[in-house]
CSV table of C-alpha atoms in Angstrom, one decimal:
chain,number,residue,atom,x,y,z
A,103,UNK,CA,-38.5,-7.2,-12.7
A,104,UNK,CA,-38.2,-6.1,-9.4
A,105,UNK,CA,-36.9,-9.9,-7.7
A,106,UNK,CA,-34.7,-8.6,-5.1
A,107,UNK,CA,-33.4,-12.3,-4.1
A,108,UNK,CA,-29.6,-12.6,-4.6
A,109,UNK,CA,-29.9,-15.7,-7.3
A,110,UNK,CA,-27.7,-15.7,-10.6
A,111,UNK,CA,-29.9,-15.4,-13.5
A,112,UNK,CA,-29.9,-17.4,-16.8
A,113,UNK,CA,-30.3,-16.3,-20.1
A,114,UNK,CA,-32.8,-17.1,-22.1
A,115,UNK,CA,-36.6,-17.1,-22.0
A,116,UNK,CA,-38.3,-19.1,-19.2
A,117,UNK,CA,-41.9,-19.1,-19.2
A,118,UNK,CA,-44.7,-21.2,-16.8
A,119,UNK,CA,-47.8,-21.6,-17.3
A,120,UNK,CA,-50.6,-23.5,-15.0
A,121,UNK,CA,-53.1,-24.9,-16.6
A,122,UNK,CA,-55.7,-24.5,-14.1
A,123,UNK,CA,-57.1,-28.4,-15.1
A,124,UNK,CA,-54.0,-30.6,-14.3
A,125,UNK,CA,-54.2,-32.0,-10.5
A,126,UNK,CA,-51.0,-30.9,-9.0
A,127,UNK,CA,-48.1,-33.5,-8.3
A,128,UNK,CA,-47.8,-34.5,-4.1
A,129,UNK,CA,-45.4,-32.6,-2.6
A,130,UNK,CA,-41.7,-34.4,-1.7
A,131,UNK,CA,-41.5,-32.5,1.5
A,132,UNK,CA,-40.1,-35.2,4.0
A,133,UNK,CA,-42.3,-33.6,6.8
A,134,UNK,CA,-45.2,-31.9,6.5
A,135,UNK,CA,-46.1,-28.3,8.1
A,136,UNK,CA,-48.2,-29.0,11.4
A,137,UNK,CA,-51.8,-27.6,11.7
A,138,UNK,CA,-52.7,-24.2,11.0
A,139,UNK,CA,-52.9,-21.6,13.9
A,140,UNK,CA,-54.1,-18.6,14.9
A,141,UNK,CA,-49.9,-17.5,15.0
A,142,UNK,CA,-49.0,-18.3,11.5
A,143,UNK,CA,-49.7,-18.9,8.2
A,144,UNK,CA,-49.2,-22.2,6.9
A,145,UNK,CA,-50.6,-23.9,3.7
A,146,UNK,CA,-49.1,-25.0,-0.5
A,147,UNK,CA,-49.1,-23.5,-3.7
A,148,UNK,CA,-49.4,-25.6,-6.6
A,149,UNK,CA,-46.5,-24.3,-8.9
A,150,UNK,CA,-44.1,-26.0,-11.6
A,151,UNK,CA,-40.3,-25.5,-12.2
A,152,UNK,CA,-38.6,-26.4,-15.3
A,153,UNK,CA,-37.6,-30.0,-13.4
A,154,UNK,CA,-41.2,-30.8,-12.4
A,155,UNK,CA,-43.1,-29.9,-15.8
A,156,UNK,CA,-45.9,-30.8,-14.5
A,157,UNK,CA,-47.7,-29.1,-11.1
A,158,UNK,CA,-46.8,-29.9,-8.1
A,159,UNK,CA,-47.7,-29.0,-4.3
A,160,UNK,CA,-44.7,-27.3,-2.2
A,161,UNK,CA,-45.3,-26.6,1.5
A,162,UNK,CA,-45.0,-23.5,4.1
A,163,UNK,CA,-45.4,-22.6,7.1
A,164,UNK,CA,-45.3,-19.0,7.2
A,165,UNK,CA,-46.1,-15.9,5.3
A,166,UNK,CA,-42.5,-14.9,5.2
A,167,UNK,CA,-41.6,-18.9,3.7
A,168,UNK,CA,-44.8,-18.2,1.2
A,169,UNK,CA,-43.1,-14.9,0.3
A,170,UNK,CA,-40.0,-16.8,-0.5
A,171,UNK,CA,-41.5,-19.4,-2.6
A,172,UNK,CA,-43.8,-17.3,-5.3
A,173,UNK,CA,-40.3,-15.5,-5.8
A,174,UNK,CA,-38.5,-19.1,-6.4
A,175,UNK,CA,-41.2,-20.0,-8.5
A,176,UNK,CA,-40.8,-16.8,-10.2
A,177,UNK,CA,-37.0,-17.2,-10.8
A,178,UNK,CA,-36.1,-17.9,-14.3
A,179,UNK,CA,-32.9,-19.5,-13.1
A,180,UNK,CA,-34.3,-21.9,-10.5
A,181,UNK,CA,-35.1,-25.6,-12.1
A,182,UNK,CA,-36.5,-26.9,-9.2
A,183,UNK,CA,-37.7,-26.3,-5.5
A,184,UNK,CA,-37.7,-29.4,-2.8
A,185,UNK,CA,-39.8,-28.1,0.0
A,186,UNK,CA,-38.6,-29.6,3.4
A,187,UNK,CA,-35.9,-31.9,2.0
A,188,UNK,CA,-34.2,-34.7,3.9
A,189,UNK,CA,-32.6,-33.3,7.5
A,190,UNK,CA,-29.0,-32.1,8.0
A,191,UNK,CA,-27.6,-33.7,11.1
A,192,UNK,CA,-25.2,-31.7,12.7
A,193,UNK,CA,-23.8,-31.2,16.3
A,194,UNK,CA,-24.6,-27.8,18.9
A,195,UNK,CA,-22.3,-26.0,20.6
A,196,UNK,CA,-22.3,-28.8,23.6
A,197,UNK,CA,-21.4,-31.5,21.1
A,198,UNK,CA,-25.4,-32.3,20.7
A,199,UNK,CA,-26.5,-34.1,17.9
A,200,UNK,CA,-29.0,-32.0,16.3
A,201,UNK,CA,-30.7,-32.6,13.2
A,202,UNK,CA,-32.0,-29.4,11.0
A,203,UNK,CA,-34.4,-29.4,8.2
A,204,UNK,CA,-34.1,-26.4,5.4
A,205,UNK,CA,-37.2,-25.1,4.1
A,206,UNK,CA,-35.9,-25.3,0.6
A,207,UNK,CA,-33.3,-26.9,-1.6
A,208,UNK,CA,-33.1,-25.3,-5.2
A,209,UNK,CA,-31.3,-26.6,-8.1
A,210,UNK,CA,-30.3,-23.7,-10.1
A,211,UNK,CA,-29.8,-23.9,-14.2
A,212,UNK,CA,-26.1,-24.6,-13.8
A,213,UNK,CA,-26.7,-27.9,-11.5
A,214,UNK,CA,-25.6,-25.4,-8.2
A,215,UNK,CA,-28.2,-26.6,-5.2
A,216,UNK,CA,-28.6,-23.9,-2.1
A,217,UNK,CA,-30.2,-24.6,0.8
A,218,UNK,CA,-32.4,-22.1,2.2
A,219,UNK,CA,-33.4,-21.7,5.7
A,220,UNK,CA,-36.1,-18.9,5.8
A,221,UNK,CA,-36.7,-16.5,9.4
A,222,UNK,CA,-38.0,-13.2,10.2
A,223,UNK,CA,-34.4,-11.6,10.9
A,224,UNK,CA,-35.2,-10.4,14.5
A,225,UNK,CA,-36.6,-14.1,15.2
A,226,UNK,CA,-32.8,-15.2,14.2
A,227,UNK,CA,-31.3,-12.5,15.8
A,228,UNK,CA,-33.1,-13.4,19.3
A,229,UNK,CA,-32.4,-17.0,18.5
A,230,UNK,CA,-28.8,-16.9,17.5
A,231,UNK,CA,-29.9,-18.8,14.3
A,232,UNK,CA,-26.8,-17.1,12.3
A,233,UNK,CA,-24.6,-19.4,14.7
A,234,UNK,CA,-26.6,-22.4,14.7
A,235,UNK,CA,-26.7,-22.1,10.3
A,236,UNK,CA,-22.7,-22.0,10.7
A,237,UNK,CA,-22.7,-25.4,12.3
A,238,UNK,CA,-25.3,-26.6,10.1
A,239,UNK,CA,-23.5,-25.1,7.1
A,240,UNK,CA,-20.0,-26.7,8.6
A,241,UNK,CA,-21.9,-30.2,8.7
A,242,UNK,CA,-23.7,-30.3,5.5
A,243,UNK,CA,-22.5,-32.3,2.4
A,244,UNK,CA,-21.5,-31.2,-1.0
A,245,UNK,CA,-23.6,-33.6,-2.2
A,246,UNK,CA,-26.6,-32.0,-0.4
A,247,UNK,CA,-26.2,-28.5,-1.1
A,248,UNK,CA,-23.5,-26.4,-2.7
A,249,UNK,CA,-24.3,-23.3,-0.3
A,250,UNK,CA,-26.6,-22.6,2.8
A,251,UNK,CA,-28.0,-19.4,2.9
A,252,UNK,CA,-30.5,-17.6,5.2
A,253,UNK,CA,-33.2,-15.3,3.5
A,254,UNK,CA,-35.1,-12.9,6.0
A,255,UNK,CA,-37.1,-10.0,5.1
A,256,UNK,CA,-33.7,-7.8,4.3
A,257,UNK,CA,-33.2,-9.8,1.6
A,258,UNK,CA,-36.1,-9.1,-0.7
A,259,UNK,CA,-38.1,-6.5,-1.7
A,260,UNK,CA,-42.0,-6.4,-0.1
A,261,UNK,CA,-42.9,-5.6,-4.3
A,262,UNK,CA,-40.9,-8.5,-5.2
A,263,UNK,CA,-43.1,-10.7,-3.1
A,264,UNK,CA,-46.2,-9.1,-4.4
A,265,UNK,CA,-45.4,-9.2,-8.1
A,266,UNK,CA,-44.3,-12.7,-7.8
A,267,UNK,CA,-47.5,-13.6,-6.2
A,268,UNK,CA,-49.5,-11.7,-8.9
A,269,UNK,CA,-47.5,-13.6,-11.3
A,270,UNK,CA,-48.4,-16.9,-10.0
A,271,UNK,CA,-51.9,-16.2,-10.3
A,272,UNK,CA,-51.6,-15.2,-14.0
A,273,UNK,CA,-50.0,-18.1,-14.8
A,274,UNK,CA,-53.1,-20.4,-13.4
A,275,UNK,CA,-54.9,-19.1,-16.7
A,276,UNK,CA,-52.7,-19.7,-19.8
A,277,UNK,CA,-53.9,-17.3,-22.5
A,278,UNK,CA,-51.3,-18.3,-25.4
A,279,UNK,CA,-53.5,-15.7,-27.9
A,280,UNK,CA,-52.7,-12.7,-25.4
A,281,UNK,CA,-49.1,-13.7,-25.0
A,282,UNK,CA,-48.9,-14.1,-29.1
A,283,UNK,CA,-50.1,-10.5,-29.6
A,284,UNK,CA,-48.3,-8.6,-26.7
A,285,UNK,CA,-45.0,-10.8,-27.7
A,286,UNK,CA,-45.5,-9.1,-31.5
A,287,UNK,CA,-46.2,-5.8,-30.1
A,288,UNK,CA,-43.2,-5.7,-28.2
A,289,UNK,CA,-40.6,-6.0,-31.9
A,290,UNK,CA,-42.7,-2.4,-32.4
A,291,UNK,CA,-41.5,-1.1,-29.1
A,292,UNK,CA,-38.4,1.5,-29.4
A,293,UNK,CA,-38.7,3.5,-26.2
A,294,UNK,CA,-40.0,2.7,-22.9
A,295,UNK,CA,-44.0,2.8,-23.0
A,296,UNK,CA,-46.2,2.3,-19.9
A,297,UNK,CA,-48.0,-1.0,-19.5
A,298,UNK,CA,-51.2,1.1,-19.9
A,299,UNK,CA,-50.7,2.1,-23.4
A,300,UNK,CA,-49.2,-1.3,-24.8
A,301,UNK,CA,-52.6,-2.5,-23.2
A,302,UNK,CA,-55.0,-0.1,-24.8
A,303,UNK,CA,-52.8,-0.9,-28.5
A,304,UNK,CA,-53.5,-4.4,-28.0
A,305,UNK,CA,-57.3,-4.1,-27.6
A,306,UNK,CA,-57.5,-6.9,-25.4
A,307,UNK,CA,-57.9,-5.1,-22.1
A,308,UNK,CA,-57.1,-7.4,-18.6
A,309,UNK,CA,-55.7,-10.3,-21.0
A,310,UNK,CA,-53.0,-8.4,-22.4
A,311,UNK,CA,-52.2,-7.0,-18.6
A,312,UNK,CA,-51.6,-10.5,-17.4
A,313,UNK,CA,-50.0,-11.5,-20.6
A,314,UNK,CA,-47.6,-7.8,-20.2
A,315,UNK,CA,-46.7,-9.4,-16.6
A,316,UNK,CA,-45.7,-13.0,-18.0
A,317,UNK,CA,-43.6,-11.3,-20.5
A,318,UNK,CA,-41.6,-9.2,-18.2
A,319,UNK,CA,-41.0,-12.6,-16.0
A,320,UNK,CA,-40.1,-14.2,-18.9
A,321,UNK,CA,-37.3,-12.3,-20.3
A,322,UNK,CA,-39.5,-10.5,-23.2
A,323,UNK,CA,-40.1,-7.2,-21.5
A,324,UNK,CA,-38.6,-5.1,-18.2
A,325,UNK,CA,-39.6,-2.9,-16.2
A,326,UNK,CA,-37.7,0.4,-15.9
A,327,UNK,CA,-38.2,1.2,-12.4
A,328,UNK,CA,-38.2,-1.5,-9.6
A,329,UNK,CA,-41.7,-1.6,-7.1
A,330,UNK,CA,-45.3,-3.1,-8.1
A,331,UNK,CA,-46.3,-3.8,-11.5
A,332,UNK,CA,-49.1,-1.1,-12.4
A,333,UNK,CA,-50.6,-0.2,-15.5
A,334,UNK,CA,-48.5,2.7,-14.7
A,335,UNK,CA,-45.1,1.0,-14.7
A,336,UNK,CA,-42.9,1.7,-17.7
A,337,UNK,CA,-41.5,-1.0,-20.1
A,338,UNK,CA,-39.0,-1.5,-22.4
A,339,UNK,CA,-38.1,-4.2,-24.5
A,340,UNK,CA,-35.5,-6.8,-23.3
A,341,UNK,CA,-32.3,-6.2,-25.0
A,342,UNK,CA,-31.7,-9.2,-27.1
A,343,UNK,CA,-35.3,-9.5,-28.4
């Protein structure tokens, strides 16, 4: 489906869908981002994991950290996002005591938690960041997070992002009817098609686009070739369906 971040996948079908209606849950983050500036990009998204079942706000404070989190919402393995979770104290090279807060602590489907530091990888290089996670990593507790992981820009896709963003906003406006009829089309499929003709069969236009999209996230449908969802992009059905 095009995710390029390394997570472990479940099986099974895992679909989300955001009612447009339902006022979003607060965010847990234990600090919030500071003001937007001219530098960054800073902001939420209202998305729901598996955990949550219900909306809720998650912070970030950059595009590369928003990047990150429509492709964790995305995952079908991830159960649940903490945005800015409690701080990891840990000590600097001098012997400092240092305190460093990740941008996001996952719970995966098999109970495994990562904590994920997000940074442009020439901002980490510049900073010696890969050194500073060591001692962070060294420091933090198995009861906090399993693994510590930094994700920079190397480690996903630029279509990944995109799709997952895309997929986010399709999920805003459930459209069970659409998913029904695609979801029965796809038993018919028995070589890969491109999401332009499974549209025009379904007669339902930009509803069965959207509802094509939630499939391939959900395990129904996948794509053949990685890159951006098009009505161009071939499908096939999901073996096991």
């Amino acid at each position: 489906m095009g995710e390029c971040l390394n997570l472990r996948h479940s099986s099974g079908q895992h679909s989300m869908n955001y009612p447009s209606y339902i006022r979003p849950l607060p965010s847990r983050a234990t600090r919030k981002p500071a003001a937007r500036s001219k530098a960054s990009s800073r902001g939420h998204i209202p998305g729901q994991t598996r955990q949550d079942g219900h909306l809720r706000l998650r912070y970030f404070e950059s595009k590369q950290e928003q990047n990150v989190l429509f492709q964790l919402l995305a995952h079908q393995d991830v159960m649940d996002i903490w945005d800015q979770p409690p701080p990891v104290h840990f000590r600097d090279a001098e012997g400092r005591r240092k305190t460093h807060t990740f941008d996001y602590l996952i719970t995966l489907t098999g109970g495994r938690r990562i904590a994920i530091a997000v940074k442009p990888a020439a901002v980490a290089e510049r900073q010696g960041f890969r050194e500073t996670l060591q001692r962070v990593r060294a420091a933090t507790p198995l009861r906090f997070a399993d693994e510590v992981v930094l994700i920079t820009e190397q480690n996903y896709c630029p279509s990944a992002a995109r799709n997952a963003q895309k997929l986010h906003d399709f999920r805003r406006t459930p459209d069970p009817e659409a998913d029904k009829i695609v979801t029965e089309l796809v038993h018919d499929m028995s070589s890969p098609t491109s999401i332009a003709e499974l549209v025009q069969r379904s007669g339902l236009g930009g509803r069965a686009f959207r509802a094509i999209f939630r499939a391939i996230f959900a395990g129904i449908l996948r794509t053949v070739d990685s890159g951006d969802i098009l009505p161009s992009t071939l499908i096939m059905q999901e073996i096991g369906q």
